[in-house]
Structure formats: structure tokens, C-alpha cells
XYZ file of C-alpha atoms in Angstrom:
397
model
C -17.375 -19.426 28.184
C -14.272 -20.607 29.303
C -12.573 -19.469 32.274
C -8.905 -19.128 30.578
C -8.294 -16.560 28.362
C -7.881 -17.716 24.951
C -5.565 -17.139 22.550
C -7.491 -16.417 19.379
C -10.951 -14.805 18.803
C -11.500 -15.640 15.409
C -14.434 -13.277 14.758
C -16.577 -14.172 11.554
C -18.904 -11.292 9.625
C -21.213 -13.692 7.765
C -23.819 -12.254 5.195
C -25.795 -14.955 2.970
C -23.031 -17.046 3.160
C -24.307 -20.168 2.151
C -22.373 -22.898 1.654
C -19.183 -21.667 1.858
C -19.634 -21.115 5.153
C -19.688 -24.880 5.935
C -16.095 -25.026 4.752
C -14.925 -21.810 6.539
C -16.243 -23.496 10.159
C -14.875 -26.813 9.335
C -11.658 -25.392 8.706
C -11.735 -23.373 11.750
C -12.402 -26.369 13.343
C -9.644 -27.890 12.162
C -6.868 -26.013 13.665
C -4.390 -27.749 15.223
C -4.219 -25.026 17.931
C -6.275 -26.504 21.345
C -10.135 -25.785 20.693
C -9.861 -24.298 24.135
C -7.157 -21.663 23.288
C -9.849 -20.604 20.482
C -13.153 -18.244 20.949
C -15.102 -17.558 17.705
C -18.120 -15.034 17.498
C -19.774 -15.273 14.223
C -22.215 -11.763 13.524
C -24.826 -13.058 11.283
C -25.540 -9.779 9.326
C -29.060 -10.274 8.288
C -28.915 -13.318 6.148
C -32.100 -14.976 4.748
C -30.101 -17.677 2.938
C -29.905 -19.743 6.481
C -26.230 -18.317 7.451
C -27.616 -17.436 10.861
C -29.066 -20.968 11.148
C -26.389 -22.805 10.246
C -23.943 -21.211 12.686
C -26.346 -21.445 15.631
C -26.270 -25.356 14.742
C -22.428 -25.791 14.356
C -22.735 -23.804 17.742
C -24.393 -25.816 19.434
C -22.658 -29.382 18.258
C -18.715 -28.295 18.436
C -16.690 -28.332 21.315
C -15.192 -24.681 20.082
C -16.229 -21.759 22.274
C -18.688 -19.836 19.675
C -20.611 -16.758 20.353
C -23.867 -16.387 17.695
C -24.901 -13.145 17.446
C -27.690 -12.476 14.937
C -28.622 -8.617 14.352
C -29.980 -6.687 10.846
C -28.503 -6.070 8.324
C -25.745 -2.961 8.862
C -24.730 -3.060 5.102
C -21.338 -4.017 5.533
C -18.592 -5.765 7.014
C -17.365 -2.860 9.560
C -20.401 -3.357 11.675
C -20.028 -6.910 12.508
C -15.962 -6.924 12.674
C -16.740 -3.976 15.493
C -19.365 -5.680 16.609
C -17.062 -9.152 17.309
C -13.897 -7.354 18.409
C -16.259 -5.361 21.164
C -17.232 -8.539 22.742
C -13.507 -10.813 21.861
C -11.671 -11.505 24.733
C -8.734 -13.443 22.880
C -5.372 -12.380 23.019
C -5.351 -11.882 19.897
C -8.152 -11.446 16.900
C -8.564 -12.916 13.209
C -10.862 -11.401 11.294
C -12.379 -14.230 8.583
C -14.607 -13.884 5.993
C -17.325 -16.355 6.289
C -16.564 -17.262 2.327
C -13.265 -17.653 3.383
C -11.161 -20.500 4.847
C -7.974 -20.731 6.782
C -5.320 -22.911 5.769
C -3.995 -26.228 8.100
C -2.172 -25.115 11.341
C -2.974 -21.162 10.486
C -3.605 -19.761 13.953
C -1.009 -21.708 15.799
C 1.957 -20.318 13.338
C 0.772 -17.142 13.653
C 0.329 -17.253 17.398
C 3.258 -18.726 17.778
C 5.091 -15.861 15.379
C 3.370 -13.451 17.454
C 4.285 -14.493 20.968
C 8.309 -15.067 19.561
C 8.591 -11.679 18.140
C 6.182 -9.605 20.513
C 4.763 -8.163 17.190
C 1.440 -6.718 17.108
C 0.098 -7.616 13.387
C 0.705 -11.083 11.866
C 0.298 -11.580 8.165
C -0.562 -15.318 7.218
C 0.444 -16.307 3.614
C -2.998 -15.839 1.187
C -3.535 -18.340 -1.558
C -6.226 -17.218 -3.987
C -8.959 -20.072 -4.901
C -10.836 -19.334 -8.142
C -9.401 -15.364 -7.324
C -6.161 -13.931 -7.776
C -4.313 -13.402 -4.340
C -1.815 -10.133 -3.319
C 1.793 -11.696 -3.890
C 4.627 -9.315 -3.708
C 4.744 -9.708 0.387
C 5.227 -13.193 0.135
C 8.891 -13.217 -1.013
C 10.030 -14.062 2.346
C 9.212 -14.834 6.132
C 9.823 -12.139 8.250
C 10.229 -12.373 11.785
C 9.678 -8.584 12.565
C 9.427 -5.970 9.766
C 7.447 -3.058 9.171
C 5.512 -1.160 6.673
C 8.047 1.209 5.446
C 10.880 -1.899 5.135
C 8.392 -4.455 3.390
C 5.593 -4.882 0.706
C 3.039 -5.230 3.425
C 1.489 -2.107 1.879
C -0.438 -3.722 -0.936
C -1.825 -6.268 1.510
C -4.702 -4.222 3.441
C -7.491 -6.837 3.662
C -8.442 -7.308 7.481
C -7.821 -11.027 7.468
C -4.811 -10.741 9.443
C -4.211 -11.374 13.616
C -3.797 -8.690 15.464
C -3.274 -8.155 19.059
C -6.223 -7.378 20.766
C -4.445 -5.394 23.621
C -2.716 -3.107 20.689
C -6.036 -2.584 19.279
C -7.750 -1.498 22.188
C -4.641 0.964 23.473
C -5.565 2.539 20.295
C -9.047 2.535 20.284
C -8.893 0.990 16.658
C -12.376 -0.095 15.051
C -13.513 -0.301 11.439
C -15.173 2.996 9.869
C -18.786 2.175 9.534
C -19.380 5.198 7.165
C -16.984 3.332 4.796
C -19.171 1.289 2.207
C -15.620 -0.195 0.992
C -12.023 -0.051 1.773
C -12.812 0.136 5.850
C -10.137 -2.657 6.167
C -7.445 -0.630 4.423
C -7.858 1.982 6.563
C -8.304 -0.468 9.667
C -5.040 -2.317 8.384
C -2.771 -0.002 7.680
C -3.762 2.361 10.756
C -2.202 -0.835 12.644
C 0.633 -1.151 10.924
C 1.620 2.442 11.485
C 0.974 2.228 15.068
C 2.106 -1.802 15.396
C 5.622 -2.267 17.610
C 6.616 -4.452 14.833
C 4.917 -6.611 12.069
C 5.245 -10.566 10.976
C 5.120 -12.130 7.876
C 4.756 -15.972 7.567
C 5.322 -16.434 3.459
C 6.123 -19.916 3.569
C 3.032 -21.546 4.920
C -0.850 -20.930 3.060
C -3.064 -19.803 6.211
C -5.738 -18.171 4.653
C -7.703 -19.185 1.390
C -9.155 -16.484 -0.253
C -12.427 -18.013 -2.072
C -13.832 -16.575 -5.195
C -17.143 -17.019 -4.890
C -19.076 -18.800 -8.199
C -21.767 -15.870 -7.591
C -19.730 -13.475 -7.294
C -21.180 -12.175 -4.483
C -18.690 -11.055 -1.399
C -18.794 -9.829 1.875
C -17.112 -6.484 0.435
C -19.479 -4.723 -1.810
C -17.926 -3.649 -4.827
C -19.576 -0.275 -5.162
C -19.675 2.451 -7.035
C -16.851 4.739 -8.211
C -17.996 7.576 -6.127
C -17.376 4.786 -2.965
C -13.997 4.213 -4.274
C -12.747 7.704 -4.410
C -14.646 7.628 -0.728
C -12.268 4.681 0.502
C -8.908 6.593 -1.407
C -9.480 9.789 0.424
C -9.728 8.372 3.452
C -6.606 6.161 3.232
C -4.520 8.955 1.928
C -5.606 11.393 4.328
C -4.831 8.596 7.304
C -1.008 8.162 6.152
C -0.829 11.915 5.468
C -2.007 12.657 9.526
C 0.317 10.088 10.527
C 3.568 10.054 8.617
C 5.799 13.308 8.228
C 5.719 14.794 4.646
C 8.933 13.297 2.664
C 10.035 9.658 1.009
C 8.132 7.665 4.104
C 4.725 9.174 3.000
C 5.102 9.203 -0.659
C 6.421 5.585 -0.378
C 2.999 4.533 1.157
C 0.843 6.725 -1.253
C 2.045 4.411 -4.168
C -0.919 2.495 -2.044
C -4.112 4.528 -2.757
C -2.762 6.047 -6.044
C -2.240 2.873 -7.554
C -4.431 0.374 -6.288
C -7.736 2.283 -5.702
C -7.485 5.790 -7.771
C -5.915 4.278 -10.809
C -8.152 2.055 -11.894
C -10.427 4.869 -12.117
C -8.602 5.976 -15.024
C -8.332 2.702 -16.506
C -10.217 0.891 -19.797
C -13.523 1.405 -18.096
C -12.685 4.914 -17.834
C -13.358 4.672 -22.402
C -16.777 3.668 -21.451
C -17.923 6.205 -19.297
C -20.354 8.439 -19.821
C -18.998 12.183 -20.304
C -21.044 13.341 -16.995
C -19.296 10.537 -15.024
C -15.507 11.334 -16.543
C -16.067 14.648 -15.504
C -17.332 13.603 -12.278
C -14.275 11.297 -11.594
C -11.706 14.203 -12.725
C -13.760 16.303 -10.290
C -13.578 14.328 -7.576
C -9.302 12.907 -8.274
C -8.859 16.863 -8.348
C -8.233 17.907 -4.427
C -6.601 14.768 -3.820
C -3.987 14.694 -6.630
C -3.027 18.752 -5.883
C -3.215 17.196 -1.715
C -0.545 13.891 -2.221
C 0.841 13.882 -5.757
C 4.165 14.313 -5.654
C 7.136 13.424 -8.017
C 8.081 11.347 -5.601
C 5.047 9.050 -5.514
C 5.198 9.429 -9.551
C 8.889 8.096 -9.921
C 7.867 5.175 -7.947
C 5.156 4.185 -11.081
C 5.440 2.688 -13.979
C 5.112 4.867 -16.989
C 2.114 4.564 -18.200
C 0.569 4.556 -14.480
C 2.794 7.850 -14.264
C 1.711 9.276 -17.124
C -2.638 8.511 -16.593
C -2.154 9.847 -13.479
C -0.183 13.010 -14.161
C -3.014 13.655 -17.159
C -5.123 13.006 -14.737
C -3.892 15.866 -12.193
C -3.213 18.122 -14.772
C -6.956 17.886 -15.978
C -6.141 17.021 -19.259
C -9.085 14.156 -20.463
C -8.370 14.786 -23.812
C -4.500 13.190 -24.012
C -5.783 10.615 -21.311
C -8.154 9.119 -23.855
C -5.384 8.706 -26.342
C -3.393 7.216 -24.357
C -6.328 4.466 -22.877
C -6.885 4.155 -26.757
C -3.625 3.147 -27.468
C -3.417 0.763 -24.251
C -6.775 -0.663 -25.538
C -4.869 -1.812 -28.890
C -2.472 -3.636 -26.417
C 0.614 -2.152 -28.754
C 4.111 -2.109 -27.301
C 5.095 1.312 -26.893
C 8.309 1.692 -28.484
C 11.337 1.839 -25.986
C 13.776 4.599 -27.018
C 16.965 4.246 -25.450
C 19.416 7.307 -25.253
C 22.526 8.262 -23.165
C 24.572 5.197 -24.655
C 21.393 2.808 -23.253
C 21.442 4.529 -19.648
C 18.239 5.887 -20.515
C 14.881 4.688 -21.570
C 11.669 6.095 -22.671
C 8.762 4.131 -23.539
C 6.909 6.676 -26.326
C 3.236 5.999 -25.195
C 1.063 8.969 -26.783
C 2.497 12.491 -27.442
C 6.283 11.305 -26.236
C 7.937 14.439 -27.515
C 5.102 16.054 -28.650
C 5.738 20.189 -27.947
C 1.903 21.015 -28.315
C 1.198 18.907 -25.008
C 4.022 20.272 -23.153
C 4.275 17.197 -21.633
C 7.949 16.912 -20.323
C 10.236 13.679 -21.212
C 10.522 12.511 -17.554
C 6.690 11.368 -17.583
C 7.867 8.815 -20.312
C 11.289 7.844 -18.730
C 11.131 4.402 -17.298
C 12.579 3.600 -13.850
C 15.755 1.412 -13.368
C 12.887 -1.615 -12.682
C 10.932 -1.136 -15.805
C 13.663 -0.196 -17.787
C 15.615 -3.729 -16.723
C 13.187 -5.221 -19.288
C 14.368 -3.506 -22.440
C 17.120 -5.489 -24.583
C 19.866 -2.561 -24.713
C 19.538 -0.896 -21.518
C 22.897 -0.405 -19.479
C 22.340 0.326 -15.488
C 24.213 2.520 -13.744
C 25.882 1.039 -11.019
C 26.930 2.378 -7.660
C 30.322 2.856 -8.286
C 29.499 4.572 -11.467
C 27.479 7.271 -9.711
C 30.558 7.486 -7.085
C 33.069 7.752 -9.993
C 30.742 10.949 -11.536
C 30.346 12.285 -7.662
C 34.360 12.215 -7.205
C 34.740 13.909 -10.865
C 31.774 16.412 -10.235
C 33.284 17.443 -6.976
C 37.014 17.683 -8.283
C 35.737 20.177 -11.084
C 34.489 22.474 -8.325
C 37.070 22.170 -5.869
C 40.274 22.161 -8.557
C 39.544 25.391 -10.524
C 41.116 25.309 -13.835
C 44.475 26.094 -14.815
């Protein structure tokens, strides 16, 4: 080992990885940051595919500083990530997936961002390689942001740097009881507690490889796992951010990326036992962290599955996955001289539901979209303020 302290662990949880893992190490490799500002310790999970082989020999023949360690298999990627962050002693830690790659000059822009900003969490640009990447973070680099101010909420993966100092302050490791969704909860416990995050959107530094076997380091699971991994999220940002517009902003997170497709096309196919199961299980945390709120912040038919989905109603959630199956336009009705519109998914105005109008009416976003549609501006809603307030103030003659 060498006697400086690097900059970079780059710690690598490796399960029959073969042979993408050639082209994660040679990219590693390749950094343009100085071999001896980078440590890598690569956890070979149990492979029988020669993983564990392979990185003992590019071990043994590079001039980075790698740590092998080679232990059975612990069924997922929290055990070797804690296992590689327990034994880092970089500044600062990258978490790749040994199917993975990073992108030219990747750790020394993000170091770099890091040391400028004195932010705790980097986020390198993702480009997706036969898999689709997140995207909506990527608008812009960011010197210093934060989760609340950005759309670093809908990136949660742990391939991110992170100060190692920060992380150990905080005693963060992955949850090992977690089959799936451990690096949500990982990531987005550091952003909360981070003294500032970085976003580099203008440079690829990590490659996000789909793999031709479709195997992954991440199981995929089963749905019982997934309602595992959105319970635990929502009941992290609920024990760390007050109740109010802060919270429900970051429960758009959980609700939309890990409960909702739950309640999705698959959700036709199901077996009755398992629908009721998944209703079952959505039921404590929809009456725990549904709010209107988090619902205003959907689009409507994501509004509108979920709020059939809290108020137990299966039958009218059917129709409406029917009806999205047919991949029919709902019809936009516009009211209120075009101020308003309402897509009419499924019992729109239908009394026997008693489903009420706002589940249908689209947000100023969604609503943009519709030929017709007139948005109130700000001086509008000051104009109706000033009128509003004159009415009560002046009484009438």
C-alpha cells in the first residue's frame, strides 16, 4: 500500500462478472488521475465464472494499488460495498459496478469538483449502453446544489463519489437486509445529510452497461422486495425531513419510481391472490405518506392509479390499466376559458365512483401539452389577489 493517502478508493462489488469486467478495470485503469492518487478493492462475491481470478491477475500486473478480497457469496451488493468502504482509506469513495465502466477523465472531474466546492456527494453524468440511463439531473452542471433545489432525487444508484470522512461522521453503510433498493436508501441518506451536492452534466463519467444476459449486480426481485425497498426509503425521508412541501417533494421518489409500477400493466396479469397481496401491502404506506401534496406533483393518470390504489378500490384501477393497455388518448377537456384541463381517463365525472374532478385535472406541466390551454401567469394571479382582497376590505356601497 502506498504511504500517501489517496484520493479515490474506487471499490468494485463483482459477482460472475465475466467479461465485462475486463472493460470496467481497463477503464479504471485508464483514468487520467495519477495511478498513485487511486486505491481500488474489488470484493469478489462468490463468483464461479472466474471474476475472482481475473481480478487477482489484473492485481498482480497493474501498477494501481488493488486490494482482492474474495469471500462467499452474501447475496447482494450491500455486503461487498460495506465490505470495501470498511477497509478504503481514500479521500473519497466510488462505488462501481463490476459490469460497469467509467467514462475518460471521470475521477479527476469529480475530485476536482469535490475539492472546489467542499461538497460531500459528486454526481458524474450516466450514459446508458444497451440500457436506458436517469436524465432529468443532467440539465445542467452544478457546482453546489442540493436535493430539495435539483432533480438529484430520481438518481439513487450508489455509483456516485462520496466523501469518505462524511460517510464515516455518519456512520453510513448499505442495509444488508435490503435484497434491492439498499443504494437508494444509502444515496439519498447522503444527500440529506451532505454539506452540499455536485453535479457534473456535461461530461459522461460513468457507463451504465446493459448486460446481453441480463443478469446484474442488483437482483431484480420480487414484488414483495420492492414494497421492502419503498418502505424503507419513505420511512428514511419521513425520520429525516419535517412533515410539509420538503417531504412530499421527495416522496414523488418512492411513490413513483418503486410503488407505481406495482400498479402498472403487469398489475392486469396478476394473479387475484397477488393483487390483493400488493393492495395489502401499498395499504399502511399510502394512509403513512400520501398526501395531496405528493399527488399534485403526478401526472394524472399516476395520480389517479395511485389514489385507486389508496382508496382500495381494484375494481376502477383495472379499468383504468385496461384503457392504458389500448394506448387511447384520453380526451383533454378544457374548461374555465382553457385555464383548465382534465384528461377523462375512466369514470371522469362519473357520480357512482365518487371520484372527485381534481384526480383528473392536469398540472400546469402536463396541461402545457394540450392545443387550447391558456396558463395563468403571475401577474394574473396578482391581478385576482388585489381584486379578491379589495372585495373584502371595500364593503359595498
Amino acid at each position: 500500500m502506498s504511504l500517501a493517502q489517496p484520493d479515490v478508493t474506487v471499490v468494485i462489488g463483482a459477482y460472475e462478472a465475466m467479461p465485462y469486467l475486463v472493460a470496467c478495470l481497463d477503464s479504471v485503469e485508464a483514468q487520467t488521475l495519477d495511478h498513485d492518487r487511486i486505491e481500488v478493492i474489488a470484493v469478489d462475491d462468490g463468483s464461479t465464472d472466474g471474476t475472482g481470478e481475473y481480478l487477482e491477475e489484473f492485481a498482480a500486473r497493474t501498477p494501481l494499488d488493488v486490494m482482492v478480497v474474495r469471500q462467499d457469496n452474501s447475496g447482494g451488493p450491500s455486503g461487498p460495498r460495506n465490505v470495501g468502504l470498511g477497509k478504503a482509506t481514500g479521500r473519497y469513495v466510488f462505488f462501481l459496478d463490476a459490469d460497469d465502466r467509467l467514462g475518460p477523465e471521470a475521477l479527476e472531474r469529480m475530485v476536482a469538483m469535490a475539492d472546489r466546492n467542499g461538497t460531500d456527494v459528486v454526481l458524474g453524468r450516466v450514459e446508458g449502453v444497451n440500457r436506458k440511463p436517469p436524465t432529468s439531473m443532467w440539465g445542467r452542471t452544478l457546482e453546489r446544489t442540493d436535493v430539495f433545489s435539483s432533480n438529484i432525487k430520481f438518481t439513487l444508484s450508489a455509483q456516485k463519489l462520496f466523501r469518505r470522512a462524511f460517510l464515516e461522521r455518519h456512520s453510513m453503510r448499505f442495509d444488508e437486509s435490503l435484497w434491492t433498493g439498499e443504494d437508494a436508501l444509502f444515496t439519498m441518506e447522503a444527500y440529506l445529510r451532505a454539506d452540499g451536492v455536485s453535479v457534473i452534466a456535461d461530461h459522461a463519467c460513468y457507463y451504465l452497461v446493459g448486460r446481453e444476459d441480463g443478469k446484474h449486480v442488483t437482483r431484480t426481485g420480487s414484488h414483495t422486495l420492492r414494497f421492502d425497498s419503498a418502505r424503507a426509503l419513505m420511512i428514511l425521508i419521513a425520520d429525516m425531513v419535517p412533515a410539509g412541501a420538503r417531504r412530499d417533494a421527495l416522496m414523488v421518489r418512492p411513490f413513483l419510481v418503486t410503488l407505481l409500477p406495482q400498479f402498472g400493466p403487469k398489475f392486469l396479469k396478476d394473479s387475484e391472490a397477488v393483487r390483493r397481496e400488493k393492495l395489502a401491502l401499498a395499504k399502511p404506506l399510502m394512509d403513512a405518506h400520501w398526501t395531496g401534496e405528493v399527488a399534485h406533483r403526478l401526472r394524472v393518470h399516476e395520480r389517479l392509479r395511485l389514489q385507486l390504489v389508496a382508496s382500495e378500490r381494484p375494481d376502477l384501477l383495472l379499468e383504468v390499466l385496461e384503457f392504458m393497455r389500448t394506448t387511447k388518448t384520453p380526451e383533454a377537456v378544457l374548461e374555465k376559458g382553457g385555464r383548465r384541463v382534465y384528461f377523462a381517463y375512466p369514470h371522469f365525472r362519473d357520480r357512482a365512483t365518487g371520484l372527485p374532478d381534481s384526480l383528473y385535472l392536469a398540472e400546469p406541466r402536463e396541461a402545457r401539452e394540450v392545443s387550447g390551454y391558456r396558463e395563468i401567469g403571475v401577474d394574473q394571479l396578482l391581478r385576482r389577489a388585489v381584486r379578491k382582497a379589495r372585495r373584502v376590505l371595500i364593503p359595498a356601497a
